[in-house]
Coordinates of C-alpha atoms in Angstrom, one line a residue:
Chain A
M1 CA -90.2 -177.4 19.4
T2 CA -89.3 -178.2 15.9
G3 CA -88.8 -181.9 15.0
L4 CA -86.0 -182.9 12.6
F5 CA -88.4 -183.1 9.7
T6 CA -90.9 -180.3 10.7
P7 CA -89.6 -177.8 8.1
I8 CA -89.6 -180.4 5.3
L9 CA -93.1 -181.5 6.1
A10 CA -94.3 -177.9 6.5
G11 CA -92.9 -177.1 3.1
A12 CA -94.3 -180.3 1.5
G13 CA -97.8 -179.5 2.9
A14 CA -97.7 -175.9 1.5
E15 CA -96.4 -177.1 -1.8
F16 CA -99.0 -179.9 -2.2
R17 CA -101.8 -177.4 -1.4
I18 CA -100.4 -175.0 -4.0
A19 CA -100.3 -177.8 -6.6
L20 CA -103.9 -178.8 -5.8
R21 CA -105.0 -175.2 -6.2
N22 CA -103.0 -174.7 -9.4
R23 CA -104.7 -177.9 -10.8
W24 CA -101.3 -179.6 -11.1
V25 CA -102.5 -182.6 -9.2
V26 CA -105.5 -182.9 -11.5
I27 CA -103.5 -182.4 -14.6
A28 CA -100.8 -184.9 -13.7
V29 CA -103.4 -187.6 -12.7
G30 CA -105.5 -186.8 -15.7
V31 CA -102.6 -187.1 -18.2
M32 CA -101.5 -190.5 -16.8
A33 CA -105.1 -191.8 -16.6
L34 CA -105.8 -190.7 -20.2
F35 CA -102.7 -192.4 -21.6
A36 CA -103.1 -195.6 -19.6
T37 CA -106.7 -195.8 -20.8
V38 CA -105.7 -195.3 -24.5
L39 CA -102.9 -197.8 -24.2
S40 CA -105.2 -200.4 -22.6
A41 CA -107.8 -199.9 -25.3
T42 CA -105.4 -200.0 -28.3
G43 CA -103.0 -202.6 -26.8
S44 CA -105.6 -205.4 -27.1
A45 CA -103.9 -207.3 -29.8
P46 CA -104.1 -211.1 -29.5
T47 CA -101.4 -212.0 -27.0
G48 CA -102.3 -215.6 -26.1
E49 CA -100.1 -217.0 -28.8
L50 CA -97.0 -215.3 -27.4
G51 CA -97.6 -217.0 -24.1
A52 CA -97.5 -213.7 -22.1
D53 CA -100.4 -212.6 -20.0
R54 CA -102.3 -209.5 -20.9
L55 CA -100.9 -207.4 -18.0
S56 CA -97.3 -208.2 -18.8
V57 CA -97.9 -206.9 -22.3
T58 CA -99.5 -203.8 -21.0
V59 CA -96.6 -203.2 -18.7
A60 CA -94.2 -203.4 -21.7
S61 CA -96.2 -200.7 -23.5
L62 CA -96.6 -198.6 -20.3
T63 CA -92.8 -198.7 -19.9
S64 CA -92.2 -197.3 -23.4
L65 CA -94.8 -194.6 -22.6
A66 CA -93.5 -193.8 -19.1
V67 CA -90.0 -193.2 -20.5
Y68 CA -91.4 -190.1 -22.3
L69 CA -94.2 -189.1 -20.0
V70 CA -92.8 -189.4 -16.5
P71 CA -89.7 -187.2 -17.1
L72 CA -91.9 -184.6 -18.9
V73 CA -94.5 -184.4 -16.1
A74 CA -91.6 -184.3 -13.5
L75 CA -89.8 -181.5 -15.3
L76 CA -93.0 -179.5 -15.8
M77 CA -93.8 -179.7 -12.1
S78 CA -90.4 -178.7 -10.9
F79 CA -89.0 -176.1 -13.3
D80 CA -90.7 -173.2 -11.4
A81 CA -89.6 -174.3 -8.0
V82 CA -86.7 -171.9 -7.5
A83 CA -87.1 -169.5 -10.4
G84 CA -90.8 -168.9 -9.6
E85 CA -90.1 -168.1 -6.0
L86 CA -87.3 -165.8 -7.0
E87 CA -89.5 -163.9 -9.5
R88 CA -92.5 -163.7 -7.1
G89 CA -90.1 -162.4 -4.4
T90 CA -91.1 -165.1 -1.9
L91 CA -87.7 -166.6 -1.7
S92 CA -85.9 -163.8 0.3
L93 CA -88.4 -164.0 3.2
V94 CA -88.4 -167.8 3.6
L95 CA -84.6 -168.0 3.4
T96 CA -84.5 -165.9 6.6
Y97 CA -86.4 -168.5 8.4
P98 CA -84.6 -171.2 10.5
L99 CA -84.4 -173.8 7.8
A100 CA -81.6 -175.0 5.5
R101 CA -81.9 -174.5 1.8
V102 CA -81.7 -178.3 1.3
E103 CA -84.7 -178.6 3.6
L104 CA -86.7 -176.1 1.4
L105 CA -85.9 -178.2 -1.6
L106 CA -86.7 -181.5 0.2
G107 CA -90.1 -180.1 1.1
K108 CA -91.0 -179.4 -2.5
F109 CA -89.4 -182.7 -3.5
L110 CA -91.7 -184.7 -1.1
A111 CA -94.8 -182.9 -2.4
H112 CA -93.9 -183.4 -6.1
L113 CA -93.1 -187.1 -5.5
L114 CA -96.5 -187.5 -3.8
I115 CA -98.3 -185.9 -6.8
L116 CA -96.4 -188.1 -9.2
A117 CA -97.1 -191.2 -7.2
L118 CA -100.8 -190.3 -7.2
A119 CA -100.8 -189.9 -11.0
L120 CA -98.8 -193.1 -11.6
A121 CA -101.1 -195.1 -9.2
V122 CA -104.2 -194.0 -10.9
G123 CA -102.9 -194.5 -14.4
Y124 CA -101.4 -197.9 -13.7
A125 CA -104.4 -199.0 -11.8
I126 CA -106.6 -198.3 -14.8
A127 CA -104.3 -200.3 -17.0
A128 CA -104.2 -203.2 -14.5
G129 CA -108.0 -203.1 -14.1
A130 CA -108.5 -203.3 -17.9
A131 CA -106.0 -206.2 -18.2
L132 CA -107.5 -208.2 -15.4
W133 CA -111.0 -207.7 -16.7
A134 CA -110.0 -209.0 -20.1
D135 CA -107.6 -211.8 -19.1
P136 CA -107.9 -213.9 -15.9
R137 CA -104.2 -214.8 -16.2
A138 CA -103.2 -211.2 -16.0
A139 CA -102.6 -211.4 -12.2
A140 CA -99.2 -213.0 -13.2
G141 CA -98.2 -209.5 -14.4
L142 CA -98.8 -207.7 -11.1
P143 CA -95.1 -208.0 -9.9
A144 CA -94.0 -206.4 -13.2
L145 CA -96.5 -203.6 -12.7
W146 CA -95.4 -203.0 -9.2
R147 CA -91.8 -202.8 -10.4
L148 CA -92.8 -200.4 -13.1
F149 CA -94.5 -198.2 -10.4
W150 CA -91.5 -197.8 -8.1
T151 CA -89.0 -197.4 -10.9
S152 CA -91.2 -194.8 -12.5
E153 CA -91.3 -193.0 -9.2
L154 CA -87.5 -193.1 -9.1
L155 CA -87.2 -191.9 -12.7
G156 CA -89.6 -189.1 -11.8
A157 CA -87.5 -188.2 -8.7
T158 CA -84.4 -187.9 -10.9
F159 CA -86.1 -185.5 -13.3
I160 CA -87.9 -183.5 -10.5
A161 CA -84.5 -182.9 -8.9
I162 CA -82.9 -182.0 -12.3
G163 CA -85.8 -179.6 -12.8
Y164 CA -84.9 -177.9 -9.5
A165 CA -81.2 -177.6 -10.5
L166 CA -82.1 -176.1 -13.9
S167 CA -84.6 -173.8 -12.1
A168 CA -81.9 -172.6 -9.8
L169 CA -79.4 -172.1 -12.6
A170 CA -81.8 -170.3 -14.9
R171 CA -83.1 -167.8 -12.2
R172 CA -86.1 -166.9 -14.3
P173 CA -89.2 -169.1 -14.9
G174 CA -89.2 -168.5 -18.7
A175 CA -85.6 -169.5 -19.1
A176 CA -86.1 -172.5 -16.8
A177 CA -89.0 -173.7 -18.9
G178 CA -86.9 -173.5 -22.0
L179 CA -84.0 -175.4 -20.3
V180 CA -86.2 -178.3 -19.1
I181 CA -87.8 -178.8 -22.5
G182 CA -84.4 -178.7 -24.1
L183 CA -83.0 -181.2 -21.6
W184 CA -86.0 -183.5 -22.1
L185 CA -85.5 -183.5 -25.9
A186 CA -81.7 -184.1 -25.5
L187 CA -81.9 -186.8 -22.8
I188 CA -85.0 -188.6 -23.8
V189 CA -85.4 -188.2 -27.5
L190 CA -82.1 -187.3 -29.1
Y191 CA -79.8 -189.3 -26.9
D192 CA -81.2 -192.7 -28.1
L193 CA -81.1 -191.5 -31.7
G194 CA -77.5 -190.4 -31.4
L195 CA -76.5 -193.7 -29.8
L196 CA -78.3 -195.6 -32.5
A197 CA -76.5 -193.6 -35.2
A198 CA -73.2 -194.2 -33.5
V199 CA -73.9 -198.0 -33.3
V200 CA -74.8 -198.2 -36.9
A201 CA -71.7 -196.3 -38.0
D202 CA -69.5 -198.4 -35.7
S203 CA -71.0 -201.7 -37.0
G204 CA -70.0 -203.9 -34.1
G205 CA -66.7 -202.3 -33.2
R206 CA -65.3 -201.2 -29.9
F207 CA -67.9 -198.6 -29.4
T208 CA -70.8 -201.0 -29.7
T209 CA -69.3 -203.5 -27.3
Q210 CA -67.4 -201.4 -24.8
V211 CA -68.9 -197.9 -24.6
F212 CA -72.5 -198.2 -25.8
P213 CA -73.8 -200.3 -22.8
W214 CA -72.4 -197.8 -20.3
M215 CA -73.8 -194.9 -22.2
L216 CA -77.2 -196.7 -22.1
I217 CA -76.9 -197.3 -18.4
G218 CA -75.7 -193.8 -17.7
N219 CA -78.9 -192.3 -19.0
P220 CA -81.6 -192.6 -16.3
A221 CA -84.4 -193.1 -18.8
D222 CA -82.6 -195.8 -20.7
A223 CA -81.6 -197.5 -17.4
F224 CA -85.3 -197.4 -16.5
R225 CA -86.4 -199.0 -19.8
L226 CA -83.6 -201.6 -19.7
Y227 CA -84.4 -202.6 -16.1
N228 CA -88.1 -203.0 -16.7
L229 CA -87.8 -204.8 -20.1
A230 CA -85.0 -207.1 -19.0
A231 CA -87.0 -208.0 -15.9
S232 CA -90.0 -209.1 -17.9
E233 CA -88.2 -211.2 -20.4
A234 CA -91.3 -212.4 -22.1
T235 CA -91.9 -209.0 -23.7
A236 CA -88.3 -207.9 -24.1
A237 CA -88.0 -209.3 -27.6
A238 CA -91.1 -207.4 -28.6
A239 CA -89.7 -204.1 -27.4
G240 CA -86.8 -203.9 -29.9
I241 CA -83.8 -203.3 -27.6
G242 CA -83.8 -206.8 -26.2
G243 CA -80.3 -207.4 -27.6
A244 CA -78.9 -204.5 -25.6
A245 CA -80.9 -205.4 -22.6
N246 CA -79.4 -208.8 -22.5
A247 CA -75.8 -207.5 -22.8
I248 CA -76.1 -205.5 -19.6
P249 CA -76.5 -207.0 -16.2
M250 CA -79.8 -206.0 -14.6
S251 CA -78.1 -205.0 -11.4
H252 CA -76.2 -202.2 -13.2
A253 CA -79.4 -200.7 -14.5
L254 CA -80.9 -200.9 -11.0
I255 CA -77.9 -199.1 -9.5
S256 CA -78.2 -196.4 -12.1
I257 CA -81.9 -196.0 -11.3
L258 CA -81.2 -195.8 -7.6
L259 CA -78.2 -193.4 -7.8
W260 CA -79.6 -190.9 -10.2
P261 CA -82.1 -189.3 -7.9
L262 CA -79.4 -188.8 -5.2
A263 CA -77.0 -187.3 -7.7
A264 CA -79.6 -185.0 -9.2
L265 CA -80.7 -183.9 -5.7
G266 CA -77.1 -183.1 -4.8
F267 CA -76.6 -181.2 -8.0
A268 CA -79.9 -179.2 -7.3
T269 CA -78.7 -178.4 -3.8
L270 CA -75.4 -177.1 -5.1
A271 CA -77.1 -175.0 -7.7
F272 CA -79.6 -173.6 -5.2
R273 CA -76.8 -172.6 -2.8
K274 CA -75.5 -170.2 -5.5
V275 CA -78.8 -168.4 -5.8
I276 CA -78.8 -165.0 -4.1
P277 CA -82.3 -163.7 -3.4
Chain B
M1 CA -75.4 -156.4 25.4
T2 CA -76.3 -155.1 21.9
T3 CA -78.8 -156.9 19.8
L4 CA -77.1 -155.8 16.6
S5 CA -73.5 -154.7 16.2
L6 CA -72.0 -153.6 12.8
T7 CA -68.3 -152.8 12.6
K8 CA -66.9 -151.3 9.4
V9 CA -69.3 -153.2 7.0
N10 CA -68.1 -153.2 3.4
K11 CA -69.9 -154.6 0.4
T12 CA -69.0 -154.2 -3.3
F13 CA -70.9 -155.4 -6.3
G14 CA -68.4 -155.5 -9.1
A15 CA -67.0 -152.0 -9.3
T16 CA -69.7 -150.3 -7.2
H17 CA -69.3 -149.8 -3.5
A18 CA -72.7 -150.6 -2.0
L19 CA -71.5 -150.1 1.6
R20 CA -68.4 -148.5 2.8
D21 CA -67.2 -148.8 6.5
V22 CA -70.7 -148.7 8.0
S23 CA -70.7 -149.1 11.8
F24 CA -73.4 -148.8 14.3
D25 CA -75.1 -150.7 17.1
V26 CA -78.7 -151.3 18.1
A27 CA -79.5 -151.9 21.8
P28 CA -82.3 -154.1 23.1
G29 CA -85.7 -152.2 23.0
E30 CA -84.3 -149.6 20.7
R31 CA -86.1 -148.5 17.6
V32 CA -83.7 -147.3 14.8
A33 CA -84.8 -145.8 11.5
L34 CA -82.5 -146.4 8.6
L35 CA -82.9 -143.6 6.0
G36 CA -81.4 -142.9 2.7
H37 CA -82.2 -142.4 -1.0
N38 CA -83.0 -145.3 -3.3
G39 CA -79.7 -147.1 -3.8
A40 CA -78.1 -145.7 -0.7
G41 CA -77.5 -149.3 0.6
K42 CA -80.4 -149.8 3.0
S43 CA -81.7 -153.0 1.6
T44 CA -78.1 -154.3 1.0
L45 CA -77.3 -153.7 4.7
M46 CA -80.5 -155.4 5.8
K47 CA -79.8 -158.5 3.7
I48 CA -76.3 -158.7 5.2
I49 CA -77.8 -158.5 8.7
L50 CA -80.2 -161.3 7.7
G51 CA -77.4 -163.4 6.2
L52 CA -79.0 -163.5 2.8
F53 CA -75.5 -162.7 1.5
D54 CA -72.2 -162.0 3.1
A55 CA -70.4 -158.8 3.6
D56 CA -67.0 -158.4 2.0
A57 CA -63.9 -160.0 3.6
D58 CA -62.5 -156.6 4.8
T59 CA -65.6 -156.1 7.0
G60 CA -64.8 -155.5 10.7
G61 CA -67.6 -157.6 12.0
V62 CA -71.4 -158.3 12.0
Q63 CA -73.0 -159.7 15.2
V64 CA -76.7 -160.4 15.2
V65 CA -78.2 -161.4 18.6
G66 CA -74.7 -162.5 19.6
A67 CA -74.2 -164.8 16.6
A68 CA -73.1 -164.7 13.0
P69 CA -75.7 -163.4 10.5
G70 CA -77.7 -166.2 8.9
S71 CA -76.6 -168.7 11.5
A72 CA -79.4 -170.9 13.0
Q73 CA -79.3 -169.0 16.3
A74 CA -79.6 -165.7 14.5
R75 CA -82.4 -166.8 12.2
R76 CA -84.4 -168.1 15.1
Q77 CA -84.5 -164.7 16.7
V78 CA -84.6 -162.3 13.8
A79 CA -87.8 -161.5 11.9
Y80 CA -87.8 -159.8 8.5
L81 CA -90.3 -158.0 6.5
P82 CA -89.1 -157.5 2.9
E83 CA -89.9 -154.4 0.8
N84 CA -93.0 -155.2 -1.3
V85 CA -93.5 -158.5 0.6
A86 CA -94.9 -161.3 -1.6
F87 CA -96.6 -164.6 -1.0
H88 CA -97.9 -167.4 -3.1
P89 CA -101.2 -166.2 -4.5
A90 CA -102.8 -169.6 -4.3
L91 CA -102.6 -169.9 -0.5
T92 CA -104.9 -168.2 2.0
A93 CA -103.4 -165.9 4.7
R94 CA -104.2 -168.5 7.3
E95 CA -102.4 -171.3 5.4
Q96 CA -99.4 -169.0 4.8
I97 CA -99.1 -168.0 8.4
R98 CA -99.6 -171.6 9.6
Y99 CA -96.7 -172.6 7.3
Y100 CA -94.4 -169.9 8.8
L101 CA -95.5 -170.9 12.3
R102 CA -94.5 -174.5 11.6
L103 CA -91.1 -173.3 10.2
R104 CA -90.5 -171.5 13.5
G105 CA -91.7 -174.4 15.6
E106 CA -94.6 -172.5 17.0
P107 CA -98.1 -173.9 17.4
V108 CA -100.2 -173.4 14.3
A109 CA -103.2 -172.4 16.4
Q110 CA -101.6 -168.9 16.8
A111 CA -102.4 -168.1 13.1
D112 CA -105.9 -166.8 13.7
E113 CA -104.8 -164.6 16.6
L114 CA -101.9 -163.2 14.7
L115 CA -104.1 -162.3 11.7
E116 CA -106.6 -160.8 14.1
R117 CA -103.8 -158.7 15.5
V118 CA -103.0 -157.2 12.1
G119 CA -106.7 -156.7 11.3
L120 CA -107.0 -159.5 8.8
G121 CA -109.3 -161.8 10.8
H122 CA -112.2 -161.3 8.4
A123 CA -110.0 -162.2 5.3
A124 CA -107.9 -165.0 6.8
R125 CA -109.6 -167.7 4.7
R126 CA -109.3 -165.8 1.4
R127 CA -106.5 -166.5 -1.1
I128 CA -103.7 -163.9 -0.9
G129 CA -104.0 -163.5 -4.7
T130 CA -107.2 -161.5 -4.0
Y131 CA -105.6 -159.2 -1.5
S132 CA -104.7 -155.5 -1.9
K133 CA -101.1 -154.3 -1.4
G134 CA -102.0 -153.1 2.1
M135 CA -103.5 -156.5 3.1
R136 CA -100.4 -158.3 1.8
Q137 CA -98.3 -155.9 3.9
R138 CA -100.3 -156.9 6.9
V139 CA -99.7 -160.6 6.2
G140 CA -96.0 -159.7 6.1
L141 CA -96.3 -158.0 9.5
A142 CA -98.2 -161.0 11.0
Q143 CA -95.3 -163.3 10.0
A144 CA -92.8 -160.9 11.5
L145 CA -94.5 -161.1 14.9
I146 CA -94.2 -164.9 15.1
G147 CA -92.3 -166.2 18.1
K148 CA -91.1 -163.1 20.0
P149 CA -88.2 -162.1 17.8
R150 CA -85.3 -160.2 19.5
L151 CA -84.6 -158.2 16.3
L152 CA -87.1 -157.0 13.7
V153 CA -85.7 -155.9 10.3
L154 CA -88.4 -154.1 8.5
D155 CA -87.9 -152.8 5.0
E156 CA -90.4 -150.0 4.2
P157 CA -93.0 -151.6 6.6
T158 CA -95.7 -149.1 6.2
S159 CA -95.7 -148.7 2.4
G160 CA -99.2 -149.4 1.2
L161 CA -100.8 -148.9 4.6
D162 CA -103.5 -146.2 5.2
P163 CA -102.9 -143.7 8.0
V164 CA -105.0 -145.5 10.6
S165 CA -103.1 -148.8 9.9
R166 CA -99.8 -147.0 10.1
R167 CA -100.7 -145.7 13.6
E168 CA -101.7 -149.2 14.7
F169 CA -98.5 -150.6 13.2
Y170 CA -96.3 -148.2 15.2
A171 CA -98.4 -148.9 18.4
M172 CA -97.6 -152.5 17.8
L173 CA -93.9 -151.7 17.4
D174 CA -93.9 -149.7 20.7
G175 CA -95.3 -152.8 22.4
L176 CA -92.6 -155.0 21.0
A177 CA -89.8 -152.5 21.9
A178 CA -91.2 -152.2 25.4
D179 CA -90.8 -156.0 25.7
G180 CA -87.1 -155.6 24.7
A181 CA -87.2 -156.3 21.0
S182 CA -85.0 -154.2 18.8
V183 CA -86.3 -152.7 15.6
L184 CA -84.4 -151.6 12.5
L185 CA -86.7 -150.1 10.0
S186 CA -86.3 -148.2 6.7
S187 CA -88.9 -145.8 5.6
H188 CA -89.6 -143.0 3.1
A189 CA -92.3 -141.5 5.3
L190 CA -90.1 -139.3 7.4
T191 CA -92.8 -137.7 9.5
E192 CA -93.9 -141.0 11.0
V193 CA -90.3 -142.0 11.7
E194 CA -89.8 -138.7 13.5
A195 CA -92.2 -139.5 16.2
R196 CA -91.8 -143.2 16.5
T197 CA -88.1 -144.1 16.6
D198 CA -85.3 -143.5 19.1
R199 CA -82.5 -143.0 16.7
I200 CA -81.9 -142.2 13.1
V201 CA -79.2 -143.6 10.9
I202 CA -78.7 -142.0 7.5
L203 CA -76.9 -143.7 4.6
S204 CA -75.7 -141.8 1.6
G205 CA -74.0 -143.6 -1.3
G206 CA -73.2 -146.5 0.9
T207 CA -71.6 -144.4 3.7
L208 CA -73.1 -143.7 7.1
V209 CA -73.5 -139.9 7.3
A210 CA -75.6 -139.6 10.5
N211 CA -76.3 -141.8 13.5
D212 CA -78.0 -140.0 16.4
S213 CA -81.2 -139.1 18.1
L214 CA -83.3 -136.6 16.2
A215 CA -82.7 -133.8 18.8
N216 CA -78.9 -134.3 18.5
L217 CA -79.1 -134.3 14.8
R218 CA -81.0 -131.1 14.8
R219 CA -78.3 -129.5 17.0
S220 CA -75.3 -130.7 15.0
A221 CA -76.9 -129.8 11.7
A222 CA -77.5 -126.2 13.0
L223 CA -80.1 -125.6 10.4
P224 CA -81.8 -122.2 10.6
I225 CA -85.1 -122.0 12.4
A226 CA -88.0 -120.3 10.6
I227 CA -90.2 -117.8 12.3
Q228 CA -93.4 -116.7 10.6
V229 CA -95.0 -113.6 11.8
T230 CA -98.6 -112.6 10.9
A231 CA -99.6 -109.0 11.2
H232 CA -102.4 -106.6 10.2
R233 CA -102.5 -105.9 6.5
D234 CA -102.0 -102.2 7.2
S235 CA -98.9 -102.5 9.3
I236 CA -97.2 -105.4 7.5
D237 CA -94.7 -103.2 5.7
A238 CA -93.6 -101.6 8.9
V239 CA -93.3 -105.0 10.6
A240 CA -91.2 -106.3 7.7
A241 CA -89.0 -103.2 7.8
E242 CA -88.5 -103.5 11.5
L243 CA -87.7 -107.2 11.6
G244 CA -85.9 -107.4 8.3
G245 CA -87.6 -110.5 7.0
T246 CA -89.1 -111.4 3.7
R247 CA -92.8 -110.5 3.1
H248 CA -95.2 -112.8 1.4
N249 CA -99.0 -113.1 0.7
G250 CA -100.0 -109.7 2.1
K251 CA -99.9 -110.3 5.8
M252 CA -96.9 -112.5 6.6
V253 CA -93.3 -112.0 7.2
S254 CA -90.8 -114.9 7.3
L255 CA -87.6 -114.7 9.3
S256 CA -84.9 -117.2 9.8
C257 CA -82.4 -117.4 12.5
S258 CA -79.9 -119.8 14.2
H259 CA -80.8 -121.8 17.3
D260 CA -79.0 -119.4 19.6
D261 CA -80.7 -116.3 18.2
K262 CA -84.1 -117.7 18.5
L263 CA -85.1 -116.0 21.8
A264 CA -83.7 -112.7 20.8
R265 CA -85.6 -112.7 17.6
L266 CA -88.8 -113.7 19.4
G267 CA -88.2 -110.8 21.8
Q268 CA -88.0 -108.4 18.9
V269 CA -91.3 -109.7 17.6
A270 CA -93.0 -109.5 21.0
A271 CA -91.8 -105.9 21.3
L272 CA -93.9 -104.9 18.4
G273 CA -97.0 -105.5 20.5
E274 CA -100.5 -105.4 19.2
V275 CA -99.8 -105.2 15.5
I276 CA -98.7 -108.8 15.6
E277 CA -101.6 -111.3 15.1
D278 CA -99.7 -114.6 15.4
V279 CA -96.2 -116.0 15.6
E280 CA -95.1 -119.5 14.5
V281 CA -91.7 -121.1 15.2
L282 CA -90.8 -123.9 12.7
P283 CA -87.8 -126.0 13.7
P284 CA -86.1 -127.7 10.7
S285 CA -88.1 -130.7 9.6
L286 CA -86.7 -134.2 9.3
E287 CA -86.9 -133.6 5.5
D288 CA -84.6 -130.6 5.9
L289 CA -82.2 -132.6 8.2
Y290 CA -82.3 -135.6 5.9
S291 CA -81.3 -133.6 2.8
H292 CA -78.7 -131.7 4.9
F293 CA -77.0 -135.0 6.0
S294 CA -77.5 -137.0 2.8
Q295 CA -76.1 -134.2 0.6
R296 CA -73.1 -133.6 2.9
S297 CA -70.0 -135.2 1.4
P298 CA -69.0 -138.2 3.6
S299 CA -66.1 -137.3 5.9

């Protein structure tokens, strides 16, 4: 008989195998490993004078990198999920099987989360290894690295689910690809620029004190950055948004990081329900 | 109890009526062929039966294995083979079937046996991306056989199969029907449907225009029966004059008559005696019946 999670696990197994064959696992792991290596090699500025250990500094640079890279990798993995199956014609058959649509999504979600976790683990392990090798005090930064790992995974989860939602809304893989790139640009790149411009124009008025912190918290990528930088105070100053980070309680950022994946998954399920194969 | 019961099924897409008051039942063990031109509503009807989308609100009712279409109970007992079935090209047939087995809660060890049954044992470990259309169709058949379904909904199941595979496929269907499974299949290959199904349902422009056994359809259509008489080259003119048919190709005369006149006409032919070389009686083919019913304006 089928267990409660059998359909989800079956879907995750098939999806992971497909990602292995399509080289997606290798690409994701390779990209993270490459960037972690480059960061470790170039981020070897003298740090002893700042009082921070080598790994904590690496975590700060990895955070700034992950804000861009993790959502991108997540969206590229997920944009094909619904639209690709629709186009290949595989969706109508599997939807006649005894499983709910949300179970189909959760199976893919589990596989994509696992791939992302593999990529993050390899990349961050390389960075940690390099830091520990160069600085014996670097072990002090391990909690920060662990925090970076699981928050990166949650950030990835949000964007994987958003990718599913856009995939279901777009119906065609080409349109879905365009949508996810557009969303990445808007939410990760332009959002911060826009906020910055607004803050400058406002010059310390109501927007800066009342609205801006919430807009920062509301964006999953900014919440991720705030949480990680605020948590490692030693490097917050160096990262440039320390002021904002101090104005917002860390717990708010954490709540945003935790709620976003659920909200995105709910949105994806609703969008998928509207798809007629 | 019927396996499938359709009562006044309606479906509109925008301004077009895809299905209009379609009603028929399928009993356990019955094999029903669903025929119709492209766009007659066959696939739409199948998708409603499968619960992939809903019929319109003014539909009388749709009961699939005693449950609502698309409900968990219905999905567990209904198998589907879509037209031009597709799979992810990166998976092997074995992996794909094991996935489907897990979704139906059946032991994955059955995968090899299922693929063997559809003649894919040798290719089970190759990626489906390397398969021909016929081989993909067999993977589709294999997944439709999982877990003793009570209703099989097969959309053009034999397209892409060679004649030998087609015969094997219908033998497999016979076995399933003998065990009590109902089969609803659509096809363009009318000759194979003719011999292998119990009943024929014809849709035309979204309306049901025929629903009966082939013999009954023949009777109600009352299409003329063709009789071909072959005679000696020397006497063919006399034969043609005597019987009043049309002559063609030097030694043949074609007659046509109604079902009731058949014996009388054959008597006339027999009376001519030795000048006749051969007589062939051709009942209206399923093609003839099909065009008769699908061109008839819906009543």
